XYZ file of C-alpha atoms in Angstrom:
399
model
C 24.434 -10.277 37.485
C 28.185 -10.219 36.773
C 27.761 -13.114 34.331
C 25.049 -11.218 32.450
C 27.261 -8.122 32.126
C 30.143 -10.220 30.816
C 27.931 -11.825 28.157
C 26.622 -8.443 26.998
C 30.153 -7.007 26.820
C 31.330 -9.955 24.738
C 28.416 -9.604 22.348
C 28.935 -5.870 21.898
C 32.655 -6.389 21.391
C 32.089 -8.848 18.568
C 29.364 -6.682 17.041
C 31.673 -3.660 16.949
C 33.844 -5.317 14.300
C 30.899 -6.818 12.431
C 29.397 -5.090 9.410
C 25.673 -4.677 10.023
C 23.633 -7.105 7.930
C 20.270 -5.982 9.251
C 18.469 -4.852 12.376
C 15.922 -5.839 14.991
C 12.696 -4.096 14.050
C 11.618 -2.870 17.448
C 8.901 -0.700 15.893
C 6.895 -3.635 14.547
C 6.793 -6.209 17.318
C 4.154 -8.577 18.627
C 3.451 -7.931 22.277
C 0.312 -9.614 23.566
C -0.875 -10.445 27.050
C -3.735 -12.932 27.247
C -5.637 -14.276 30.215
C -6.053 -18.046 30.061
C -8.613 -19.993 32.041
C -7.581 -23.144 33.930
C -6.562 -25.854 31.444
C -7.662 -23.725 28.462
C -6.115 -23.941 24.969
C -5.738 -20.663 23.050
C -4.244 -19.391 19.789
C -2.298 -16.172 19.231
C -1.444 -14.854 15.767
C 1.698 -12.760 15.346
C 1.622 -9.315 13.801
C 2.543 -9.244 10.120
C 6.274 -9.665 9.608
C 7.861 -6.720 7.752
C 9.338 -7.200 4.286
C 12.772 -8.800 4.570
C 12.157 -10.718 7.824
C 14.509 -13.709 7.887
C 14.539 -14.517 11.626
C 12.524 -13.651 14.680
C 13.026 -13.895 18.429
C 10.140 -14.834 20.662
C 9.782 -14.838 24.416
C 6.991 -16.515 26.336
C 6.260 -15.590 29.926
C 3.598 -17.126 32.166
C 2.439 -14.814 34.976
C -0.027 -14.796 37.805
C -2.006 -11.644 38.581
C 0.781 -9.911 40.549
C 3.869 -10.800 38.513
C 5.628 -8.511 36.022
C 8.363 -8.900 33.426
C 11.851 -7.801 34.397
C 12.265 -6.013 31.049
C 10.601 -6.124 27.655
C 12.201 -8.221 24.908
C 12.881 -5.272 22.581
C 15.061 -3.665 25.261
C 16.960 -6.907 25.789
C 17.743 -7.126 22.070
C 19.546 -3.786 22.108
C 22.491 -5.738 23.498
C 22.312 -8.484 20.876
C 23.710 -7.557 17.436
C 22.050 -10.091 15.145
C 20.586 -13.590 15.030
C 23.792 -15.076 13.642
C 25.614 -14.314 16.909
C 22.706 -15.681 18.915
C 23.076 -18.948 17.055
C 26.748 -19.102 17.970
C 26.486 -19.419 21.713
C 24.978 -16.189 22.909
C 21.480 -17.591 23.163
C 22.184 -17.854 26.874
C 21.938 -14.091 27.071
C 18.281 -14.269 26.081
C 17.530 -16.861 28.734
C 19.326 -14.885 31.420
C 17.662 -11.656 30.374
C 14.203 -13.216 30.408
C 14.276 -13.932 34.133
C 10.873 -13.748 35.775
C 9.249 -14.826 38.999
C 6.342 -17.210 39.270
C 5.565 -20.876 39.027
C 2.619 -21.074 36.602
C 3.428 -23.046 33.477
C 2.141 -23.805 29.978
C 2.936 -25.928 26.943
C 2.947 -24.401 23.474
C 3.338 -25.132 19.776
C 4.061 -22.893 16.788
C 2.101 -23.338 13.551
C 2.559 -22.092 9.998
C -1.098 -21.273 9.310
C -4.374 -20.425 10.985
C -6.157 -23.709 10.184
C -3.532 -25.851 11.940
C -3.449 -23.574 14.982
C -7.238 -23.485 15.138
C -7.340 -27.277 15.022
C -4.985 -27.332 18.007
C -7.367 -25.232 20.099
C -10.170 -27.703 19.342
C -8.346 -31.034 19.530
C -4.976 -30.361 21.181
C -3.304 -32.004 18.145
C 0.295 -30.764 17.709
C 1.414 -33.118 14.903
C 1.359 -30.310 12.322
C 3.303 -27.862 14.497
C 6.647 -26.424 13.420
C 7.927 -25.964 16.975
C 6.684 -27.925 19.984
C 7.353 -27.402 23.681
C 5.582 -30.359 25.285
C 7.272 -29.952 28.686
C 5.452 -27.299 30.747
C 7.479 -24.074 31.098
C 6.984 -20.805 32.925
C 9.285 -18.977 30.519
C 10.975 -19.626 27.205
C 12.863 -17.663 24.543
C 14.184 -18.769 21.145
C 15.493 -17.500 17.831
C 13.767 -18.936 14.746
C 15.115 -18.759 11.182
C 12.376 -18.561 8.559
C 14.913 -19.322 5.830
C 16.261 -22.482 7.439
C 12.953 -23.874 8.661
C 11.337 -26.467 6.402
C 8.018 -25.811 8.120
C 7.992 -22.031 8.471
C 8.608 -20.859 4.918
C 10.968 -17.998 4.198
C 8.151 -15.938 2.753
C 5.784 -16.453 5.711
C 4.220 -13.237 6.960
C 2.822 -14.602 10.220
C 3.135 -17.442 12.717
C 0.501 -18.819 15.069
C 1.230 -19.813 18.676
C -0.981 -22.341 20.381
C -0.874 -22.397 24.210
C -2.331 -24.726 26.810
C -2.434 -23.704 30.456
C -1.024 -26.263 32.867
C -2.771 -24.681 35.840
C -5.927 -26.776 36.179
C -7.297 -24.794 39.125
C -6.660 -21.092 38.486
C -6.350 -18.761 35.533
C -3.029 -17.325 34.449
C -1.630 -14.724 32.068
C 0.607 -15.523 29.093
C 2.764 -12.803 27.569
C 4.013 -13.410 24.003
C 6.669 -11.119 22.556
C 8.018 -11.459 19.018
C 10.681 -9.214 17.504
C 11.553 -9.677 13.784
C 15.059 -9.438 12.350
C 15.151 -7.524 9.041
C 17.885 -8.596 6.652
C 18.784 -5.490 4.638
C 19.514 -7.444 1.458
C 16.504 -9.731 1.781
C 14.188 -6.773 2.300
C 14.671 -5.931 -1.376
C 14.348 -9.463 -2.731
C 10.940 -10.378 -4.096
C 9.484 -13.801 -3.318
C 8.254 -16.129 -6.059
C 4.659 -15.512 -5.031
C 5.216 -11.744 -5.326
C 6.770 -11.996 -8.761
C 3.849 -13.761 -10.468
C 1.270 -10.941 -10.255
C 3.930 -8.405 -11.250
C 4.860 -10.421 -14.362
C 1.149 -10.617 -15.205
C 0.897 -6.837 -14.873
C 3.950 -6.239 -17.079
C 2.380 -8.478 -19.747
C -0.607 -6.105 -19.908
C 1.557 -3.121 -20.881
C 1.430 -1.991 -24.500
C 5.026 -2.851 -25.312
C 4.850 -6.375 -23.896
C 1.532 -7.059 -25.633
C 2.927 -6.386 -29.126
C 5.925 -8.731 -28.874
C 5.592 -12.207 -30.454
C 7.011 -13.731 -27.264
C 7.213 -11.405 -24.271
C 8.419 -13.732 -21.477
C 12.089 -12.774 -21.691
C 11.238 -9.092 -21.948
C 8.860 -9.246 -18.934
C 11.386 -11.025 -16.717
C 14.034 -8.500 -17.746
C 11.735 -5.663 -16.652
C 10.984 -7.501 -13.401
C 14.691 -7.816 -12.626
C 15.103 -4.077 -13.054
C 12.088 -3.318 -10.862
C 13.509 -5.557 -8.115
C 16.722 -3.545 -8.082
C 14.839 -0.294 -7.620
C 11.791 -1.142 -5.526
C 10.804 -3.263 -2.583
C 7.745 -5.302 -3.496
C 5.649 -3.556 -0.849
C 6.681 -0.137 -2.232
C 5.902 -1.155 -5.816
C 2.496 -2.501 -4.792
C 1.577 0.860 -3.269
C 2.014 2.609 -6.626
C -1.078 3.452 -8.662
C -1.574 1.727 -12.024
C -0.350 4.890 -13.750
C 2.767 5.047 -11.552
C 3.500 1.356 -12.164
C 3.306 1.910 -15.914
C 5.613 4.913 -15.582
C 8.110 2.831 -13.586
C 8.055 0.066 -16.203
C 8.356 2.571 -19.081
C 11.722 3.748 -17.728
C 13.201 0.307 -18.454
C 11.476 -0.504 -21.773
C 14.227 0.585 -24.151
C 17.008 -1.224 -22.315
C 14.856 -4.335 -21.876
C 14.018 -4.409 -25.607
C 17.697 -4.124 -26.442
C 18.856 -6.732 -23.942
C 16.246 -9.266 -25.094
C 16.813 -8.619 -28.836
C 13.268 -7.376 -29.348
C 14.009 -3.992 -30.956
C 13.318 -5.218 -34.503
C 10.040 -6.862 -33.451
C 8.991 -3.691 -31.673
C 9.890 -1.385 -34.572
C 8.294 -3.682 -37.162
C 4.988 -3.572 -35.295
C 4.866 0.233 -35.298
C 6.023 0.482 -38.914
C 3.130 -1.744 -39.931
C 0.703 0.166 -37.724
C 1.924 3.445 -39.201
C 1.489 2.124 -42.741
C -2.019 1.022 -41.855
C -2.913 4.541 -40.724
C -1.382 5.958 -43.911
C -3.553 3.627 -46.036
C -6.570 5.099 -44.239
C -5.330 8.584 -45.145
C -4.349 9.398 -41.546
C -0.859 10.600 -42.394
C -0.476 12.943 -39.430
C -1.377 10.095 -37.072
C 1.081 7.821 -38.881
C 3.877 10.386 -38.512
C 3.180 10.992 -34.815
C 3.070 7.265 -34.120
C 6.482 6.653 -35.663
C 8.022 9.682 -33.979
C 6.609 8.932 -30.520
C 7.029 5.156 -30.501
C 10.196 4.591 -32.548
C 12.212 7.645 -33.562
C 12.164 9.399 -30.169
C 13.165 6.145 -28.457
C 16.520 6.309 -30.235
C 16.102 2.785 -31.611
C 15.210 3.580 -35.234
C 16.715 1.499 -38.042
C 17.222 2.592 -41.648
C 13.832 1.109 -42.553
C 12.133 3.056 -39.750
C 13.553 6.354 -40.996
C 12.594 5.337 -44.541
C 8.940 4.736 -43.630
C 8.789 8.073 -41.771
C 10.287 9.786 -44.819
C 7.612 8.285 -47.055
C 4.956 9.824 -44.798
C 6.641 13.193 -45.182
C 6.752 12.730 -48.979
C 3.036 11.913 -49.058
C 2.294 15.098 -47.081
C 4.625 17.276 -49.270
C 7.147 17.793 -46.429
C 10.095 17.117 -48.708
C 12.821 18.781 -46.607
C 11.879 16.651 -43.609
C 11.789 13.577 -45.821
C 15.304 14.386 -47.041
C 16.581 14.895 -43.472
C 15.452 11.456 -42.294
C 16.534 9.706 -45.486
C 20.083 10.972 -44.965
C 19.947 9.571 -41.401
C 18.750 6.273 -42.834
C 21.576 6.284 -45.382
C 24.138 6.687 -42.602
C 22.750 3.590 -40.908
C 22.584 1.482 -44.081
C 23.680 2.887 -47.425
C 22.943 -0.463 -49.113
C 19.196 -0.328 -48.382
C 17.805 0.412 -51.863
C 14.371 1.443 -50.591
C 16.167 4.325 -48.869
C 18.124 5.161 -52.040
C 14.954 5.169 -54.140
C 13.145 7.509 -51.769
C 16.215 9.758 -51.808
C 15.920 9.871 -55.601
C 12.219 10.763 -55.306
C 12.962 13.513 -52.768
C 15.656 15.055 -54.965
C 13.100 15.048 -57.775
C 10.500 16.890 -55.671
C 13.165 19.382 -54.560
C 13.914 20.079 -58.260
C 17.370 18.537 -57.983
C 16.744 16.287 -60.942
C 20.407 15.695 -61.736
C 20.958 14.278 -58.222
C 17.875 12.138 -58.651
C 19.098 10.795 -61.992
C 22.497 9.881 -60.538
C 20.863 7.610 -57.998
C 18.510 6.072 -60.571
C 21.399 5.415 -62.938
C 23.475 3.781 -60.191
C 20.799 1.295 -59.105
C 18.608 1.036 -62.209
C 19.363 -2.607 -62.911
C 19.067 -3.851 -59.313
C 16.151 -5.070 -57.228
C 14.842 -3.186 -54.217
C 13.650 -6.505 -52.768
C 13.770 -10.185 -53.629
C 10.688 -9.874 -55.828
C 10.614 -6.267 -57.097
C 12.941 -4.463 -59.456
C 14.098 -0.871 -59.097
C 12.346 0.062 -62.374
C 9.035 -1.497 -61.343
C 9.088 0.118 -57.916
C 9.907 3.537 -59.431
C 7.016 3.381 -61.904
C 4.588 2.240 -59.214
C 5.706 5.022 -56.873
C 5.325 7.721 -59.522
C 1.824 6.493 -60.342
C 0.955 6.629 -56.643
C 2.397 10.144 -56.324
C 0.310 11.303 -59.279
C -2.894 9.955 -57.698
C -2.000 11.810 -54.500
C -1.601 15.060 -56.455
C 2.063 15.465 -55.604
C 4.119 17.825 -57.852
C 4.509 15.967 -61.185
C 6.690 18.421 -63.136
C 9.731 16.115 -63.149
C 8.002 12.742 -63.512
C 8.638 12.416 -67.254
C 12.351 13.158 -66.815
C 12.654 10.233 -64.425
C 10.401 7.902 -66.429
C 12.639 8.266 -69.482
C 15.372 6.523 -67.513
C 13.078 3.518 -66.998
C 12.733 2.828 -70.752
């Protein structure tokens, strides 16, 4: 008894100076007592391991009808700080603390899946076991690392124990206790198998679906979700809530993966398409909601929005956004031309003429001249019944 007290004092002394890396989850343990017939082989499945389980302690106790455990395993572990200390010489504390009375014995093996354990109960084959105790024991206790085991994978959620009674005359009881160790850092890390369905879900979102290549964007979003959610917590969200969670990271992810221009170009084209169908209000709302309000608008984005305002005779709004576009890129001649048009509609013809005179002999694009674009625009404005009082004054400059 003195030896046991000394071991516990040493463990607690070391733990006092140790920063906690995790905890024994005594709320979610496996504690099963099974009656085994003489010579019978049985299988016991553990409870699901909580998210972040990196190690577990198990204790096996073989009892006859009148024997009882000295203390349950969860209580014993109160004196043991973490599995790293157990691995450094304090494993003896588990053995001492698991003292029981009785002489019944069993052999056991630990398996990584149900099929292998089930095969054991039928054939007694232990070749596929991850842990094997072939010498009959009446008690046993060990710490198992899921991360370090090549058989029990780090992302395993269960283990299966196969037992064979060594009492060939009478039945016995086997008590299996398993307590998982939760690594605080690991509890937030998503496994590879968890990531795949989440990536697939992100790819279904509107923003991801419009990008020419969305892989980088999707993995960027995933990284941000991992920092905020445990996988189990994210999975519990509704589809709407998942989309809301992803939406919070869209802007930053687009910026970090250099997809802003691709994103904006898509909505500019979609807005233009609605305008061609005469749905100018829809075109304006689309640009405002999907581009402008995101704070990622370029000069061309403001320019397209301004054109929609021109087409709907909202000239002051068109002027406002064209000046914002000019601040971003004063060399974009499509912006300068629409500024000239807006001045014309606002009856500031002299301001309009100044712009026309400055850029008259340049091209607004690689294939279209300023003069040609101006004439085409004025013809379009006339067909749309926009105010034409100042058209002739501008057209004279084109001669």
